[in-house]
GROMACS .gro file of C-alpha atoms in nm:
model
  418
    1MET     CA    1  -0.355   1.615  -3.156
    2PRO     CA    2  -0.289   1.535  -2.787
    3THR     CA    3  -0.453   1.766  -2.538
    4THR     CA    4  -0.230   1.936  -2.281
    5ASN     CA    5  -0.273   2.115  -1.952
    6SER     CA    6  -0.199   2.462  -2.086
    7GLY     CA    7  -0.252   2.625  -1.745
    8GLN     CA    8   0.013   2.403  -1.597
    9ASN     CA    9   0.266   2.479  -1.869
   10ALA     CA   10   0.192   2.849  -1.887
   11ARG     CA   11   0.379   2.942  -1.574
   12ILE     CA   12   0.614   2.668  -1.460
   13ASN     CA   13   0.750   2.588  -1.803
   14ARG     CA   14   0.790   2.954  -1.886
   15ARG     CA   15   1.105   2.917  -1.680
   16ALA     CA   16   1.251   2.694  -1.952
   17SER     CA   17   1.265   2.982  -2.199
   18GLN     CA   18   1.442   3.214  -1.954
   19PRO     CA   19   1.814   3.213  -1.866
   20GLU     CA   20   1.887   2.909  -1.652
   21ASN     CA   21   1.915   2.954  -1.278
   22ARG     CA   22   2.222   2.736  -1.252
   23PHE     CA   23   2.309   2.847  -0.902
   24PHE     CA   24   1.970   2.749  -0.765
   25HIS     CA   25   1.964   2.431  -0.973
   26TYR     CA   26   2.287   2.309  -0.813
   27LEU     CA   27   2.179   2.441  -0.475
   28PHE     CA   28   1.862   2.231  -0.496
   29PHE     CA   29   2.064   1.914  -0.554
   30LEU     CA   30   2.297   2.012  -0.270
   31TYR     CA   31   1.990   2.057  -0.050
   32LEU     CA   32   1.882   1.701  -0.134
   33ILE     CA   33   2.222   1.572  -0.025
   34ILE     CA   34   2.206   1.765   0.301
   35GLU     CA   35   1.849   1.646   0.366
   36PHE     CA   36   1.900   1.275   0.295
   37VAL     CA   37   2.271   1.191   0.304
   38ARG     CA   38   2.312   1.410   0.614
   39PRO     CA   39   2.687   1.478   0.600
   40GLN     CA   40   2.637   1.694   0.909
   41SER     CA   41   2.567   1.374   1.107
   42LEU     CA   42   2.892   1.215   0.988
   43ILE     CA   43   3.104   1.529   1.033
   44PRO     CA   44   2.960   1.739   1.320
   45ALA     CA   45   3.166   2.041   1.217
   46ILE     CA   46   2.953   2.070   0.904
   47GLY     CA   47   2.644   2.100   1.123
   48LEU     CA   48   2.790   2.409   1.290
   49LEU     CA   49   2.765   2.588   0.956
   50ARG     CA   50   2.387   2.513   0.939
   51PRO     CA   51   2.402   2.411   0.570
   52ALA     CA   52   2.039   2.292   0.557
   53LEU     CA   53   1.915   2.624   0.693
   54ILE     CA   54   2.131   2.834   0.459
   55ALA     CA   55   2.041   2.632   0.148
   56GLY     CA   56   1.676   2.617   0.250
   57VAL     CA   57   1.648   2.991   0.305
   58CYS     CA   58   1.816   3.067  -0.030
   59LEU     CA   59   1.581   2.832  -0.213
   60ALA     CA   60   1.282   2.977  -0.026
   61ILE     CA   61   1.377   3.329  -0.131
   62PHE     CA   62   1.403   3.205  -0.490
   63SER     CA   63   1.058   3.043  -0.461
   64ILE     CA   64   0.890   3.348  -0.313
   65ALA     CA   65   1.046   3.573  -0.577
   66ASN     CA   66   0.903   3.345  -0.847
   67LEU     CA   67   0.577   3.250  -0.678
   68LYS     CA   68   0.371   3.396  -0.963
   69ASN     CA   69   0.529   3.143  -1.198
   70SER     CA   70   0.393   2.853  -0.992
   71TRP     CA   71   0.066   2.988  -0.848
   72ASP     CA   72  -0.148   2.904  -1.150
   73ALA     CA   73   0.043   2.590  -1.249
   74ASP     CA   74  -0.166   2.346  -1.050
   75LYS     CA   75  -0.419   2.380  -0.771
   76SER     CA   76  -0.191   2.159  -0.561
   77ILE     CA   77   0.041   2.458  -0.516
   78ARG     CA   78  -0.248   2.652  -0.365
   79LEU     CA   79  -0.341   2.360  -0.141
   80LEU     CA   80   0.019   2.340  -0.018
   81LEU     CA   81   0.011   2.708   0.069
   82ILE     CA   82  -0.321   2.661   0.249
   83PHE     CA   83  -0.178   2.372   0.453
   84PHE     CA   84   0.120   2.589   0.546
   85ALA     CA   85  -0.118   2.870   0.648
   86LEU     CA   86  -0.321   2.630   0.866
   87ALA     CA   87  -0.001   2.507   1.033
   88ALA     CA   88   0.116   2.864   1.094
   89ALA     CA   89  -0.223   2.961   1.239
   90SER     CA   90  -0.208   2.666   1.480
   91VAL     CA   91   0.096   2.822   1.648
   92LEU     CA   92  -0.144   3.077   1.797
   93PHE     CA   93  -0.370   2.825   1.974
   94ALA     CA   94  -0.152   2.516   2.025
   95THR     CA   95  -0.077   2.413   2.384
   96ASN     CA   96   0.292   2.383   2.296
   97ASN     CA   97   0.340   2.666   2.049
   98PHE     CA   98   0.718   2.611   2.039
   99TRP     CA   99   0.678   2.272   1.870
  100ALA     CA  100   0.394   2.400   1.655
  101PHE     CA  101   0.634   2.667   1.531
  102GLN     CA  102   0.912   2.411   1.471
  103TYR     CA  103   0.687   2.187   1.259
  104THR     CA  104   0.548   2.488   1.074
  105GLN     CA  105   0.907   2.570   0.979
  106LEU     CA  106   0.947   2.218   0.839
  107ILE     CA  107   0.634   2.254   0.627
  108PHE     CA  108   0.760   2.592   0.506
  109LEU     CA  109   1.085   2.431   0.391
  110TYR     CA  110   0.907   2.141   0.218
  111VAL     CA  111   0.691   2.383   0.022
  112PHE     CA  112   0.931   2.670  -0.046
  113ALA     CA  113   1.273   2.497  -0.044
  114ALA     CA  114   1.174   2.170  -0.212
  115ILE     CA  115   0.844   2.150  -0.401
  116ILE     CA  116   0.826   2.494  -0.561
  117PRO     CA  117   1.199   2.501  -0.655
  118MET     CA  118   1.157   2.151  -0.801
  119CYS     CA  119   0.874   2.277  -1.020
  120LEU     CA  120   1.060   2.591  -1.123
  121LEU     CA  121   1.401   2.435  -1.190
  122ILE     CA  122   1.324   2.092  -1.340
  123THR     CA  123   1.203   2.220  -1.674
  124THR     CA  124   1.308   1.947  -1.918
  125VAL     CA  125   1.272   1.570  -1.939
  126GLU     CA  126   1.652   1.542  -1.928
  127LYS     CA  127   1.667   1.733  -1.598
  128PHE     CA  128   1.382   1.523  -1.464
  129GLN     CA  129   1.573   1.206  -1.549
  130THR     CA  130   1.883   1.342  -1.376
  131LEU     CA  131   1.677   1.421  -1.066
  132LEU     CA  132   1.520   1.075  -1.043
  133LEU     CA  133   1.848   0.891  -1.102
  134PHE     CA  134   2.004   1.114  -0.837
  135TRP     CA  135   1.716   1.012  -0.608
  136VAL     CA  136   1.801   0.645  -0.667
  137GLY     CA  137   2.169   0.715  -0.602
  138ILE     CA  138   2.101   0.890  -0.270
  139HIS     CA  139   1.890   0.600  -0.146
  140THR     CA  140   2.148   0.346  -0.259
  141TYR     CA  141   2.393   0.524  -0.031
  142LEU     CA  142   2.135   0.514   0.251
  143ALA     CA  143   2.083   0.140   0.195
  144LEU     CA  144   2.459   0.075   0.215
  145TYR     CA  145   2.479   0.288   0.529
  146CYS     CA  146   2.190   0.093   0.681
  147LEU     CA  147   2.353  -0.242   0.601
  148THR     CA  148   2.678  -0.137   0.767
  149HIS     CA  149   2.525   0.034   1.073
  150GLY     CA  150   2.300  -0.227   1.228
  151GLY     CA  151   1.984  -0.139   1.034
  152LYS     CA  152   1.988   0.230   1.125
  153GLY     CA  153   2.012   0.542   0.912
  154PRO     CA  154   2.256   0.834   0.925
  155GLY     CA  155   2.054   1.048   1.166
  156GLY     CA  156   1.764   1.286   1.195
  157PHE     CA  157   1.441   1.157   1.043
  158LEU     CA  158   1.635   0.859   0.898
  159GLU     CA  159   1.799   0.725   1.213
  160ASP     CA  160   1.529   0.488   1.342
  161GLU     CA  161   1.491   0.143   1.180
  162ASN     CA  162   1.127   0.208   1.090
  163ASP     CA  163   1.211   0.544   0.937
  164ILE     CA  164   1.495   0.424   0.716
  165ALA     CA  165   1.279   0.128   0.606
  166LEU     CA  166   1.008   0.370   0.496
  167ALA     CA  167   1.258   0.587   0.305
  168LEU     CA  168   1.390   0.283   0.118
  169ASN     CA  169   1.040   0.157   0.038
  170VAL     CA  170   0.976   0.494  -0.124
  171ALA     CA  171   1.290   0.461  -0.341
  172ILE     CA  172   1.262   0.093  -0.441
  173PRO     CA  173   0.993   0.149  -0.708
  174PHE     CA  174   1.225   0.385  -0.897
  175ALA     CA  175   1.496   0.118  -0.906
  176TYR     CA  176   1.240  -0.145  -1.008
  177PHE     CA  177   1.095   0.044  -1.305
  178PHE     CA  178   1.416   0.211  -1.425
  179ALA     CA  179   1.595  -0.126  -1.422
  180GLN     CA  180   1.345  -0.228  -1.694
  181SER     CA  181   1.335   0.102  -1.882
  182ALA     CA  182   1.427   0.115  -2.249
  183ALA     CA  183   1.522   0.479  -2.190
  184LEU     CA  184   1.845   0.376  -2.019
  185SER     CA  185   2.154   0.191  -2.135
  186THR     CA  186   2.205  -0.174  -2.040
  187SER     CA  187   2.490  -0.088  -1.803
  188ARG     CA  188   2.277   0.169  -1.622
  189ARG     CA  189   1.989  -0.075  -1.591
  190ILE     CA  190   2.218  -0.337  -1.437
  191LEU     CA  191   2.355  -0.086  -1.185
  192ILE     CA  192   2.003   0.026  -1.095
  193ALA     CA  193   1.888  -0.337  -1.054
  194VAL     CA  194   2.177  -0.399  -0.815
  195ALA     CA  195   2.083  -0.081  -0.628
  196GLY     CA  196   1.728  -0.211  -0.592
  197ILE     CA  197   1.851  -0.541  -0.447
  198VAL     CA  198   2.071  -0.353  -0.200
  199MET     CA  199   1.771  -0.144  -0.090
  200VAL     CA  200   1.556  -0.453  -0.032
  201ALA     CA  201   1.838  -0.612   0.170
  202ALA     CA  202   1.861  -0.295   0.378
  203VAL     CA  203   1.486  -0.304   0.455
  204VAL     CA  204   1.539  -0.660   0.583
  205ALA     CA  205   1.837  -0.539   0.790
  206THR     CA  206   1.611  -0.292   0.973
  207ALA     CA  207   1.396  -0.581   1.107
  208SER     CA  208   1.106  -0.335   1.090
  209ARG     CA  209   0.766  -0.503   1.075
  210GLY     CA  210   0.605  -0.190   0.936
  211GLY     CA  211   0.886  -0.174   0.682
  212PHE     CA  212   0.816  -0.533   0.578
  213VAL     CA  213   0.444  -0.462   0.533
  214GLY     CA  214   0.531  -0.155   0.326
  215LEU     CA  215   0.778  -0.359   0.118
  216ALA     CA  216   0.519  -0.630   0.052
  217VAL     CA  217   0.258  -0.372  -0.053
  218THR     CA  218   0.515  -0.191  -0.267
  219ALA     CA  219   0.596  -0.521  -0.444
  220ALA     CA  220   0.226  -0.590  -0.505
  221ALA     CA  221   0.171  -0.236  -0.635
  222ALA     CA  222   0.478  -0.265  -0.860
  223ILE     CA  223   0.329  -0.578  -1.018
  224TRP     CA  224  -0.007  -0.407  -1.063
  225PHE     CA  225   0.146  -0.103  -1.234
  226SER     CA  226   0.384  -0.311  -1.448
  227LYS     CA  227   0.340  -0.355  -1.822
  228GLN     CA  228   0.384  -0.733  -1.795
  229ARG     CA  229   0.204  -0.825  -1.476
  230VAL     CA  230   0.212  -1.204  -1.514
  231ARG     CA  231   0.583  -1.218  -1.593
  232ASN     CA  232   0.674  -0.977  -1.317
  233ALA     CA  233   0.450  -1.153  -1.065
  234PHE     CA  234   0.629  -1.478  -1.143
  235LEU     CA  235   0.975  -1.319  -1.112
  236LEU     CA  236   0.895  -1.136  -0.790
  237GLY     CA  237   0.732  -1.449  -0.648
  238ALA     CA  238   1.047  -1.651  -0.721
  239ALA     CA  239   1.261  -1.375  -0.570
  240ALA     CA  240   1.036  -1.374  -0.261
  241LEU     CA  241   1.091  -1.748  -0.210
  242VAL     CA  242   1.468  -1.704  -0.230
  243PHE     CA  243   1.442  -1.402  -0.002
  244TRP     CA  244   1.245  -1.599   0.260
  245ALA     CA  245   1.491  -1.887   0.249
  246LEU     CA  246   1.791  -1.658   0.305
  247ILE     CA  247   1.669  -1.418   0.574
  248PRO     CA  248   1.763  -1.482   0.940
  249GLN     CA  249   1.525  -1.682   1.159
  250GLU     CA  250   1.493  -1.390   1.402
  251TYR     CA  251   1.357  -1.171   1.123
  252LYS     CA  252   1.107  -1.441   1.026
  253GLY     CA  253   0.992  -1.444   1.384
  254GLU     CA  254   0.943  -1.066   1.379
  255ILE     CA  255   0.736  -1.088   1.060
  256GLN     CA  256   0.525  -1.376   1.187
  257SER     CA  257   0.447  -1.182   1.505
  258ILE     CA  258   0.246  -0.932   1.296
  259SER     CA  259  -0.053  -1.165   1.324
  260ASP     CA  260  -0.025  -1.188   1.706
  261THR     CA  261  -0.332  -1.005   1.839
  262GLU     CA  262  -0.176  -0.985   2.186
  263ASP     CA  263   0.154  -0.833   2.072
  264ASN     CA  264   0.242  -0.538   2.298
  265THR     CA  265   0.356  -0.314   2.011
  266ARG     CA  266   0.030  -0.377   1.828
  267LEU     CA  267  -0.176  -0.302   2.142
  268ASP     CA  268   0.025   0.012   2.215
  269ARG     CA  269  -0.036   0.146   1.867
  270ILE     CA  270  -0.410   0.081   1.884
  271TYR     CA  271  -0.416   0.250   2.224
  272SER     CA  272  -0.232   0.558   2.096
  273TRP     CA  273  -0.450   0.575   1.781
  274THR     CA  274  -0.763   0.564   1.998
  275ARG     CA  275  -0.638   0.862   2.201
  276GLY     CA  276  -0.565   1.042   1.871
  277TRP     CA  277  -0.920   0.980   1.752
  278GLU     CA  278  -1.059   1.115   2.079
  279MET     CA  279  -0.841   1.422   2.036
  280PHE     CA  280  -0.979   1.474   1.685
  281VAL     CA  281  -1.342   1.433   1.797
  282ASP     CA  282  -1.279   1.695   2.064
  283ASN     CA  283  -1.110   1.935   1.817
  284PRO     CA  284  -1.274   1.847   1.483
  285VAL     CA  285  -1.211   2.160   1.275
  286PHE     CA  286  -0.851   2.275   1.323
  287GLY     CA  287  -0.716   2.009   1.559
  288VAL     CA  288  -0.483   2.072   1.851
  289GLY     CA  289  -0.203   2.221   1.641
  290VAL     CA  290   0.082   2.075   1.440
  291GLY     CA  291   0.334   1.883   1.648
  292ASN     CA  292   0.103   1.883   1.952
  293TYR     CA  293  -0.026   1.526   1.975
  294PRO     CA  294   0.260   1.433   2.215
  295TRP     CA  295   0.177   1.729   2.438
  296ARG     CA  296  -0.198   1.657   2.462
  297VAL     CA  297  -0.212   1.276   2.462
  298ALA     CA  298  -0.167   1.235   2.840
  299GLU     CA  299  -0.466   1.462   2.891
  300TYR     CA  300  -0.682   1.231   2.679
  301GLU     CA  301  -0.549   0.924   2.856
  302ILE     CA  302  -0.679   1.068   3.182
  303LEU     CA  303  -1.012   1.172   3.026
  304SER     CA  304  -1.065   0.831   2.870
  305GLY     CA  305  -0.995   0.640   3.191
  306SER     CA  306  -0.872   0.356   2.968
  307ASN     CA  307  -0.607   0.164   3.163
  308TYR     CA  308  -0.517   0.488   3.338
  309GLY     CA  309  -0.274   0.416   3.620
  310GLN     CA  310  -0.213   0.062   3.493
  311ARG     CA  311   0.037   0.140   3.221
  312LYS     CA  312   0.313   0.382   3.132
  313MET     CA  313   0.156   0.701   3.001
  314LEU     CA  314   0.215   0.825   2.647
  315GLY     CA  315   0.298   1.188   2.727
  316GLY     CA  316   0.569   1.311   2.490
  317ARG     CA  317   0.531   1.016   2.251
  318ALA     CA  318   0.421   1.035   1.887
  319ALA     CA  319   0.103   0.875   1.754
  320HIS     CA  320   0.291   0.612   1.549
  321SER     CA  321   0.077   0.678   1.243
  322LEU     CA  322   0.062   0.947   0.978
  323TYR     CA  323  -0.318   0.936   0.987
  324PHE     CA  324  -0.356   0.964   1.364
  325THR     CA  325  -0.110   1.251   1.356
  326LEU     CA  326  -0.291   1.431   1.074
  327LEU     CA  327  -0.644   1.401   1.216
  328PRO     CA  328  -0.586   1.522   1.573
  329GLU     CA  329  -0.322   1.783   1.493
  330THR     CA  330  -0.477   1.950   1.187
  331GLY     CA  331  -0.844   1.854   1.220
  332SER     CA  332  -1.086   1.828   0.930
  333ALA     CA  333  -0.938   2.137   0.765
  334GLY     CA  334  -0.586   2.000   0.734
  335THR     CA  335  -0.703   1.647   0.659
  336LEU     CA  336  -0.919   1.764   0.368
  337VAL     CA  337  -0.629   1.966   0.228
  338VAL     CA  338  -0.396   1.665   0.240
  339LEU     CA  339  -0.669   1.447   0.087
  340GLY     CA  340  -0.700   1.704  -0.192
  341LEU     CA  341  -0.323   1.696  -0.242
  342LEU     CA  342  -0.325   1.315  -0.271
  343VAL     CA  343  -0.619   1.315  -0.514
  344GLY     CA  344  -0.436   1.578  -0.720
  345PHE     CA  345  -0.118   1.372  -0.704
  346PHE     CA  346  -0.279   1.059  -0.848
  347LYS     CA  347  -0.451   1.267  -1.117
  348ASN     CA  348  -0.117   1.420  -1.211
  349VAL     CA  349   0.057   1.084  -1.255
  350ARG     CA  350  -0.228   0.891  -1.418
  351ARG     CA  351  -0.193   0.749  -1.767
  352ARG     CA  352  -0.349   0.990  -2.016
  353PRO     CA  353  -0.519   0.830  -2.319
  354GLU     CA  354  -0.327   1.041  -2.569
  355PHE     CA  355   0.008   0.914  -2.438
  356GLN     CA  356  -0.034   0.586  -2.626
  357ASP     CA  357  -0.075   0.778  -2.953
  358ILE     CA  358   0.271   0.936  -2.926
  359PRO     CA  359   0.553   0.744  -3.103
  360GLU     CA  360   0.775   0.566  -2.853
  361SER     CA  361   1.115   0.720  -2.784
  362ARG     CA  362   1.367   0.733  -2.502
  363GLU     CA  363   1.178   1.024  -2.349
  364TRP     CA  364   0.848   0.835  -2.385
  365HIS     CA  365   0.988   0.528  -2.209
  366PHE     CA  366   1.143   0.738  -1.932
  367LEU     CA  367   0.821   0.927  -1.860
  368ASP     CA  368   0.620   0.605  -1.865
  369GLY     CA  369   0.858   0.443  -1.615
  370ALA     CA  370   0.865   0.756  -1.398
  371ARG     CA  371   0.484   0.766  -1.391
  372ARG     CA  372   0.463   0.408  -1.270
  373ALA     CA  373   0.743   0.449  -1.016
  374ILE     CA  374   0.601   0.766  -0.861
  375GLN     CA  375   0.258   0.607  -0.816
  376VAL     CA  376   0.393   0.287  -0.660
  377SER     CA  377   0.624   0.490  -0.438
  378MET     CA  378   0.332   0.688  -0.296
  379VAL     CA  379   0.131   0.369  -0.239
  380GLY     CA  380   0.425   0.215  -0.051
  381PHE     CA  381   0.462   0.532   0.155
  382LEU     CA  382   0.095   0.558   0.246
  383VAL     CA  383   0.083   0.197   0.364
  384THR     CA  384   0.408   0.207   0.561
  385ALA     CA  385   0.293   0.538   0.713
  386ILE     CA  386   0.003   0.361   0.883
  387PHE     CA  387   0.253   0.255   1.150
  388ILE     CA  388   0.489   0.555   1.166
  389SER     CA  389   0.441   0.925   1.246
  390VAL     CA  390   0.579   1.060   0.919
  391LEU     CA  391   0.351   1.354   0.839
  392TYR     CA  392   0.644   1.591   0.890
  393TYR     CA  393   0.901   1.375   0.711
  394PRO     CA  394   0.994   1.488   0.358
  395GLN     CA  395   0.889   1.180   0.157
  396MET     CA  396   0.521   1.255   0.099
  397TRP     CA  397   0.592   1.619   0.020
  398TYR     CA  398   0.872   1.535  -0.225
  399LEU     CA  399   0.652   1.279  -0.401
  400ILE     CA  400   0.380   1.541  -0.441
  401GLY     CA  401   0.646   1.765  -0.597
  402LEU     CA  402   0.761   1.486  -0.830
  403GLY     CA  403   0.399   1.436  -0.935
  404LEU     CA  404   0.372   1.804  -1.025
  405VAL     CA  405   0.697   1.794  -1.222
  406PHE     CA  406   0.590   1.478  -1.404
  407SER     CA  407   0.260   1.636  -1.505
  408ALA     CA  408   0.439   1.944  -1.638
  409MET     CA  409   0.696   1.732  -1.825
  410TYR     CA  410   0.425   1.510  -1.970
  411SER     CA  411   0.220   1.808  -2.089
  412LYS     CA  412   0.526   1.968  -2.248
  413PHE     CA  413   0.629   1.639  -2.410
  414ALA     CA  414   0.280   1.570  -2.546
  415SER     CA  415   0.257   1.925  -2.678
  416ASP     CA  416   0.594   1.904  -2.853
  417LYS     CA  417   0.512   1.566  -3.009
  418GLY     CA  418   0.158   1.665  -3.099
   0.00000   0.00000   0.00000
């Protein structure tokens, strides 16, 4: 009989046997639309109503009221709460406590308005499938927006070319694996395959070098996690040749400049990362406070004496890397918590030996595809994030939530079939 994570099911999946929280279920999907589609950017009047704040607060109240149902589900929930507590504590000692407070609010919303509601509300494989197909649909819209708006996104954390490229790299693996999934109808698979092609085209439209590196790593990871690696490597290789032949010459030039050791963008990033490392060494335990790298970096430029007075200073600018944001702003404490979250994530979405002993079904094929997609998505994110300050963007946090939901769905599925 397959073994299951009984602790994980005991609380989160207890929600499945209670009356459905339809209001909060629909509110969660509305919150996703507000977060990613950003209708408030297209119609400013919507922004006056503060829909993200209202929906987020309602979902947070729901999460806090049901916190007992998630506390024992997975240690990742506790780690998320610890990271939030560390961020909140940094408001007290950060040089710029206003921005520390603003970023602490973001972390609060990721935990209490996204991850915990996701775990509490997505209680069946069918709901999980709806969520992931909805995720693909949202990013297909973003890809179309990007293609028709000069490689930019609709606003907020998606406006910049690098940022929208990262968001699409996170979504592409879901299109890739679901387009091959026996859990879906042929018509759905064709639509999803087209969506994947549109997303890849949109990444090219951004002309983002970091986005290209993330796309290449995502493709390599997708092959590695595929069932038929040789076949898929051949197909993706052929597609890459066609892709290279069709893309504009200017974009080829951008990609080829990645290897230029004297490229100004490359040198600027190394310079800013070095200042971030110095900041971490000087504040190794708790860092300088969330959101405070931009407000301390000029200080470390002066202390370092490196090119001081010979270049434009970095004051007010981000670190251009998730890792050199995490280290200096949260120190060893926050970095170890995030490392624990990532280790827990990959444990949650790993292939369990007993899964192969369960008879194949639509649910089996869906969960298997979801497992592969979520892993590849996180790999693509972590690589692309080397070049972008995305610690406080929603992608990593949402993927951690999807990993938790997958683990709960897998355990429930294995238990039912066992």
